[in-house]
Amino acid sequence: MRSLTLALVLCAAACSSDGLADTQLVTVTSPATTAAASATPATPTTTTTAATTTTTTTTTTTTTVPAGTVAEDARAVVLAGLPDAVLDPATASFLADGGRAVIVFSKNLATGDQVRDLTRSMACAAGHAILVAVDQEPGRVDRLAKIGIPSPAVDSQRLIDETLAMGRAMVDLGINFNLAPVLDVARGANPVLVGRNFGPDHQIVAARGVEFQLALESLGIVTTAKHFPGHGLSTVDPHLQVTPIDAGLETLEAIDFPPFRSAIENGVGAVMVGHPIYEALDPDSPASLSSVVLELLRKDFGFDGVAVTDAFSMAGVRSGRTLGEVTVQALIAGEDLLIVDSPPEVEAVVTVIESAVADGTLSRERLAEAARRVRRLARSAAPVECGEG
């Protein structure tokens, strides 16, 4: 008589503080013949008795189990822009209904007390771990300078000390996700990277990038290596137009890839995939929408953290595409978190995701995988406190 034993083991490492299990291990034990033994071994064994010989085989598979509803997961994969310097009803609902990530820009920043009140109100609205993101790069893109928190200069001789001071101020404000450092190795005329990159030497870029990364992560701030796979050779600005990069694979591997490898080897939490089109990798799609580029990141670079797009408002990705097309293509390609920086588009993106799952265009498992990674990242970051300032 054949028997089948199913042991379902919930993976404790993937269980969230709000009680949601993200991964399920399924162990199947199937004896080849009937045995007199009453216990089932946990590993392949051979047991000899007077009656018969039994061979037991154990196989283990891992599947992504949705930790929330489709509606909750659809919100979990959106990094939402805010319309103002106070929490608006739409964003409060977005967070209460499953949203895990919000990004602040200069328009959302007035004073330190105001930012602290804003992040605390967002944490209260969410009721679970959230990510509050900002672009606070070494160099000219430092949103928090507006409220007296500058970032280090790209050539600072006190990069670690200045990064730590900045990071402590960020944690105090409830900002725990930095969309930095820039790891592009800029060569030649490069309008988008002027004043915001560590220079043309990939070894220096890698070393300084890791210093910045580890300083912030020691405080619980998630960092983001950007813009994968490196647009050091872009000659136009992807904020404004489609951006082709005609570098050969050999050049990318020798110069552009190494800083990202260093960041990943040192445990970076997120990697931002840029919008340029790389002729040597995928000449038909921006990197942010390319399964070829995302597979390179996952398999060749060994990255299992959060893959985040650059902003959805940028012409480099939106030119010739609808918001819905960009949304679905990015998730299918393998992105986990979509920067929807235009507040009116947040709910539209959520609706597109829900519809794509309903009609089968986007698999439920792919959405669950992306949401799982975002939730895991939020739980790993310094907590954003709920409460009065």
XYZ file of C-alpha atoms in Angstrom:
389
model
C 0.000 0.000 0.000
C 1.439 3.313 -1.087
C 1.390 6.238 1.344
C 2.000 9.942 0.949
C 3.011 12.297 3.765
C 2.887 16.048 3.288
C 4.722 18.260 5.749
C 4.081 21.965 5.355
C 6.725 24.081 7.018
C 6.324 27.843 7.133
C 9.658 29.545 6.660
C 10.201 31.565 9.845
C 12.812 33.760 8.229
C 10.235 34.992 5.729
C 7.423 35.664 8.201
C 6.689 39.293 8.769
C 6.085 41.031 12.055
C 2.455 41.483 11.025
C 1.974 37.752 10.709
C 2.184 37.311 6.955
C 4.048 34.296 5.613
C 5.803 34.894 2.328
C 7.444 31.560 1.490
C 6.284 28.005 1.908
C 8.468 24.901 1.912
C 6.672 21.722 0.865
C 8.309 18.418 1.834
C 6.951 15.275 0.208
C 7.881 11.815 1.568
C 6.881 8.829 -0.520
C 7.832 5.204 0.410
C 8.463 2.994 -2.611
C 6.940 -0.078 -0.911
C 4.945 -0.886 2.230
C 7.127 -1.124 5.309
C 6.605 -2.304 8.839
C 8.414 0.735 10.217
C 6.092 3.303 11.865
C 8.326 6.395 11.518
C 9.051 8.237 8.263
C 12.728 9.284 7.909
C 13.392 12.947 7.130
C 16.149 12.116 4.627
C 16.618 9.363 2.021
C 17.329 6.095 3.922
C 17.106 2.347 3.478
C 15.522 0.301 6.312
C 15.804 -3.514 6.505
C 13.291 -5.635 8.439
C 12.362 -9.319 8.439
C 9.401 -8.588 6.202
C 10.650 -6.219 3.529
C 13.089 -3.482 2.503
C 11.776 0.114 2.201
C 13.415 2.977 0.353
C 12.208 6.458 1.356
C 12.815 9.475 -0.864
C 12.345 13.085 0.237
C 11.997 16.002 -2.161
C 11.679 19.683 -1.240
C 10.309 22.464 -3.415
C 9.977 26.173 -2.684
C 7.041 28.222 -3.954
C 6.078 31.856 -3.538
C 2.860 32.034 -1.536
C 0.960 35.334 -1.648
C 1.280 37.134 1.668
C -1.632 39.412 0.898
C -4.510 39.908 -1.482
C -3.939 41.040 -5.051
C -5.010 44.540 -4.026
C -2.515 44.607 -1.150
C 0.318 43.223 -3.252
C -0.432 45.680 -6.060
C 0.088 48.548 -3.611
C 3.154 46.935 -2.019
C 5.090 47.180 -5.299
C 4.494 50.935 -5.770
C 6.859 53.604 -4.439
C 4.339 56.419 -4.299
C 4.880 60.139 -4.679
C 3.146 62.584 -2.331
C 1.265 65.691 -3.490
C 2.114 67.961 -0.571
C 3.983 68.425 2.713
C 1.230 66.782 4.775
C -0.300 63.331 4.493
C -3.212 63.478 2.063
C -6.242 61.147 2.253
C -5.326 59.253 -0.930
C -1.838 58.361 0.309
C -3.199 57.473 3.743
C -5.618 55.034 2.084
C -2.849 53.681 -0.148
C -0.768 52.849 2.959
C -3.695 51.473 4.958
C -4.617 49.184 2.064
C -1.172 47.608 1.680
C 1.220 50.279 0.428
C 4.738 49.864 1.785
C 6.771 52.659 0.240
C 6.540 56.422 -0.241
C 9.066 58.833 -1.759
C 9.553 62.450 -0.697
C 10.807 65.226 -2.950
C 11.676 68.863 -2.267
C 8.004 69.893 -2.518
C 7.253 67.598 0.446
C 9.935 69.145 2.664
C 9.502 72.343 4.691
C 11.171 71.887 8.093
C 12.603 69.048 10.131
C 9.567 69.024 12.449
C 7.194 68.961 9.488
C 9.023 65.997 7.895
C 9.028 64.119 11.197
C 5.294 64.694 11.585
C 4.742 63.565 8.000
C 6.644 60.285 8.335
C 5.005 59.498 11.670
C 1.564 60.092 10.241
C 2.409 57.764 7.344
C 3.549 55.051 9.749
C 0.321 55.404 11.709
C -1.769 55.207 8.543
C 0.050 52.077 7.402
C 0.071 50.105 10.627
C 2.998 48.044 9.348
C 6.654 48.495 8.402
C 7.131 51.076 5.637
C 9.909 52.552 3.546
C 10.233 56.332 3.297
C 12.551 57.107 0.399
C 14.523 60.137 -0.725
C 17.243 60.967 -3.249
C 20.087 62.008 -0.958
C 23.170 61.438 -3.074
C 26.723 62.641 -2.585
C 26.871 65.755 -4.727
C 24.216 68.032 -6.147
C 21.118 65.852 -5.747
C 20.460 66.154 -2.024
C 16.806 66.860 -1.347
C 17.297 67.228 2.413
C 19.700 70.151 2.045
C 16.530 72.248 1.842
C 15.910 71.555 5.548
C 19.537 71.812 6.645
C 20.770 68.241 6.056
C 23.371 68.300 3.283
C 24.902 65.233 1.710
C 28.698 64.840 1.401
C 30.471 66.245 -1.634
C 31.405 63.610 -4.205
C 35.093 64.306 -3.498
C 34.764 64.671 0.283
C 37.782 63.532 2.272
C 35.457 62.765 5.194
C 32.900 60.751 3.280
C 32.179 58.196 6.005
C 31.907 60.701 8.864
C 29.726 63.072 6.869
C 27.540 60.193 5.650
C 27.035 58.976 9.211
C 26.038 62.461 10.379
C 23.585 62.738 7.495
C 22.237 59.257 8.176
C 21.585 59.923 11.848
C 19.566 62.990 10.876
C 17.615 60.929 8.323
C 16.718 58.270 10.895
C 15.579 60.992 13.286
C 13.225 62.282 10.579
C 11.848 58.819 9.817
C 13.552 58.465 6.426
C 14.956 54.947 6.042
C 15.442 54.383 2.310
C 18.047 56.308 0.314
C 17.998 56.110 -3.477
C 21.779 56.365 -3.567
C 24.699 55.939 -4.191
C 25.162 56.692 -7.876
C 27.541 54.007 -9.180
C 27.667 55.127 -12.794
C 31.234 55.478 -14.063
C 30.911 58.734 -15.998
C 33.100 59.258 -19.051
C 32.845 62.125 -21.504
C 29.925 64.527 -21.811
C 27.195 63.184 -19.546
C 24.587 65.830 -18.693
C 22.560 63.743 -16.240
C 25.546 62.774 -14.064
C 27.338 66.111 -13.737
C 28.091 66.781 -10.082
C 26.569 63.529 -8.841
C 29.070 60.757 -9.568
C 32.374 59.608 -8.110
C 34.295 60.007 -11.379
C 35.680 57.982 -14.306
C 37.700 55.380 -12.351
C 35.542 52.328 -11.660
C 37.683 51.230 -8.724
C 37.248 54.591 -6.975
C 33.526 54.590 -7.758
C 33.184 51.104 -6.268
C 35.220 51.885 -3.145
C 33.501 55.178 -2.341
C 30.115 53.764 -3.151
C 30.615 50.926 -0.668
C 31.818 53.369 2.010
C 28.651 55.419 1.583
C 26.480 52.308 1.489
C 27.899 50.645 4.593
C 27.848 53.858 6.639
C 24.118 54.309 6.041
C 23.260 50.644 6.404
C 24.992 50.579 9.800
C 22.185 52.935 10.899
C 19.395 50.870 9.377
C 18.990 52.957 6.215
C 18.466 50.917 3.067
C 20.684 52.047 0.196
C 20.216 51.736 -3.550
C 22.916 51.079 -6.139
C 22.013 53.049 -9.254
C 21.632 53.185 -12.237
C 22.145 49.541 -13.225
C 23.748 48.424 -15.467
C 25.500 51.805 -15.528
C 24.902 54.799 -17.758
C 28.321 56.362 -17.555
C 28.333 56.692 -21.350
C 24.931 58.339 -21.786
C 25.144 61.550 -23.777
C 21.555 62.701 -23.230
C 19.313 62.912 -20.173
C 16.754 60.062 -19.802
C 14.521 62.461 -17.858
C 14.025 64.281 -21.156
C 14.399 61.748 -23.977
C 15.069 58.169 -25.012
C 18.668 57.360 -24.085
C 20.626 54.835 -26.167
C 23.967 53.531 -24.904
C 26.094 51.911 -27.580
C 28.763 50.412 -25.311
C 29.937 46.902 -26.116
C 29.500 44.098 -23.606
C 33.241 43.983 -23.031
C 33.265 47.658 -22.026
C 30.272 47.233 -19.735
C 31.859 44.244 -18.012
C 35.239 45.921 -17.577
C 34.128 49.393 -16.452
C 30.413 49.748 -15.733
C 29.586 46.484 -13.956
C 32.294 46.347 -11.219
C 30.819 49.004 -8.872
C 27.481 47.171 -8.888
C 29.169 43.864 -8.179
C 30.924 45.447 -5.189
C 27.667 46.895 -3.849
C 25.872 43.556 -4.180
C 28.757 41.640 -2.602
C 28.480 44.044 0.340
C 24.776 43.409 0.781
C 23.093 46.424 -0.817
C 19.334 46.269 -0.226
C 18.107 47.665 -3.539
C 19.328 48.177 -7.085
C 17.772 50.816 -9.323
C 17.581 49.784 -12.962
C 17.890 52.755 -15.290
C 15.871 53.671 -18.375
C 18.612 53.778 -21.060
C 18.554 51.254 -23.903
C 21.701 49.113 -24.063
C 22.435 47.896 -27.573
C 24.702 45.118 -26.290
C 22.102 43.760 -23.878
C 18.620 44.429 -25.237
C 18.334 46.848 -28.160
C 14.537 46.799 -28.078
C 13.709 47.894 -24.520
C 14.841 50.318 -21.841
C 16.815 48.423 -19.213
C 14.043 48.982 -16.658
C 11.607 47.032 -18.857
C 14.031 44.378 -20.068
C 13.850 40.782 -18.852
C 17.346 40.343 -20.280
C 18.758 43.041 -17.999
C 16.808 41.862 -14.945
C 17.937 38.278 -15.539
C 21.523 39.547 -15.739
C 21.037 41.250 -12.368
C 19.511 38.168 -10.747
C 21.570 35.357 -12.225
C 24.931 36.813 -13.177
C 25.205 39.328 -10.309
C 23.384 37.080 -7.826
C 21.097 39.827 -6.532
C 17.963 38.776 -4.617
C 17.062 42.144 -3.131
C 14.600 44.721 -4.419
C 14.952 45.781 -8.045
C 13.480 49.266 -8.331
C 12.741 51.238 -11.478
C 13.826 54.782 -12.066
C 10.962 57.294 -12.029
C 7.961 56.542 -14.244
C 7.617 60.196 -15.246
C 10.855 60.122 -17.252
C 10.680 60.388 -21.049
C 13.323 57.702 -21.412
C 10.725 55.094 -20.481
C 7.401 56.815 -21.207
C 8.103 57.941 -24.766
C 5.838 55.873 -27.026
C 4.355 53.864 -24.119
C 1.281 54.233 -21.965
C 1.441 54.194 -18.189
C -0.223 50.785 -18.233
C 2.305 49.325 -20.658
C 5.249 50.580 -18.602
C 3.730 49.219 -15.391
C 3.032 45.709 -16.632
C 6.218 45.381 -18.681
C 8.360 46.403 -15.716
C 6.833 43.799 -13.398
C 6.914 41.045 -16.006
C 10.573 41.848 -16.689
C 11.382 41.310 -13.008
C 11.185 44.702 -11.300
C 9.886 44.677 -7.719
C 9.220 48.328 -6.910
C 7.899 50.960 -9.318
C 8.638 54.640 -8.705
C 5.329 56.323 -9.443
C 6.444 59.851 -8.673
C 3.297 61.540 -9.999
C 0.673 61.277 -7.208
C -2.355 61.235 -9.555
C -0.958 58.129 -11.242
C -0.581 55.996 -8.100
C -4.089 54.528 -8.019
C -4.080 54.199 -11.815
C -0.977 52.009 -11.569
C -2.552 49.917 -8.805
C -5.633 49.380 -10.969
C -3.492 48.368 -13.952
C -1.654 45.784 -11.843
C -4.880 44.306 -10.480
C -6.343 44.073 -13.990
C -3.180 42.486 -15.397
C -3.344 39.742 -12.761
C -7.071 39.235 -13.366
C -6.646 38.736 -17.127
C -3.483 36.631 -16.796
C -1.083 39.123 -18.394
C 0.871 39.303 -15.124
C 1.206 36.119 -13.125
C -0.011 36.080 -9.539
C 3.260 34.468 -8.472
C 5.383 37.226 -10.054
C 3.409 39.904 -8.228
C 3.669 37.952 -4.957
C 7.424 37.591 -5.409
C 7.882 41.329 -5.940
C 5.654 42.224 -2.975
C 7.488 39.729 -0.773
C 10.829 41.365 -1.524
C 9.476 44.847 -0.773
C 7.921 43.766 2.524
C 11.123 42.018 3.528
C 13.110 45.164 2.772
C 10.714 47.335 4.786
C 11.039 45.031 7.774
C 14.845 45.175 7.550
C 15.017 48.990 7.661
C 15.114 51.294 10.669
C 11.498 51.525 11.836
C 9.474 54.616 11.058
C 7.712 55.424 14.314
C 3.999 56.106 14.585
C 3.087 58.850 17.014
C 2.990 62.536 17.789
C 6.066 64.660 17.178
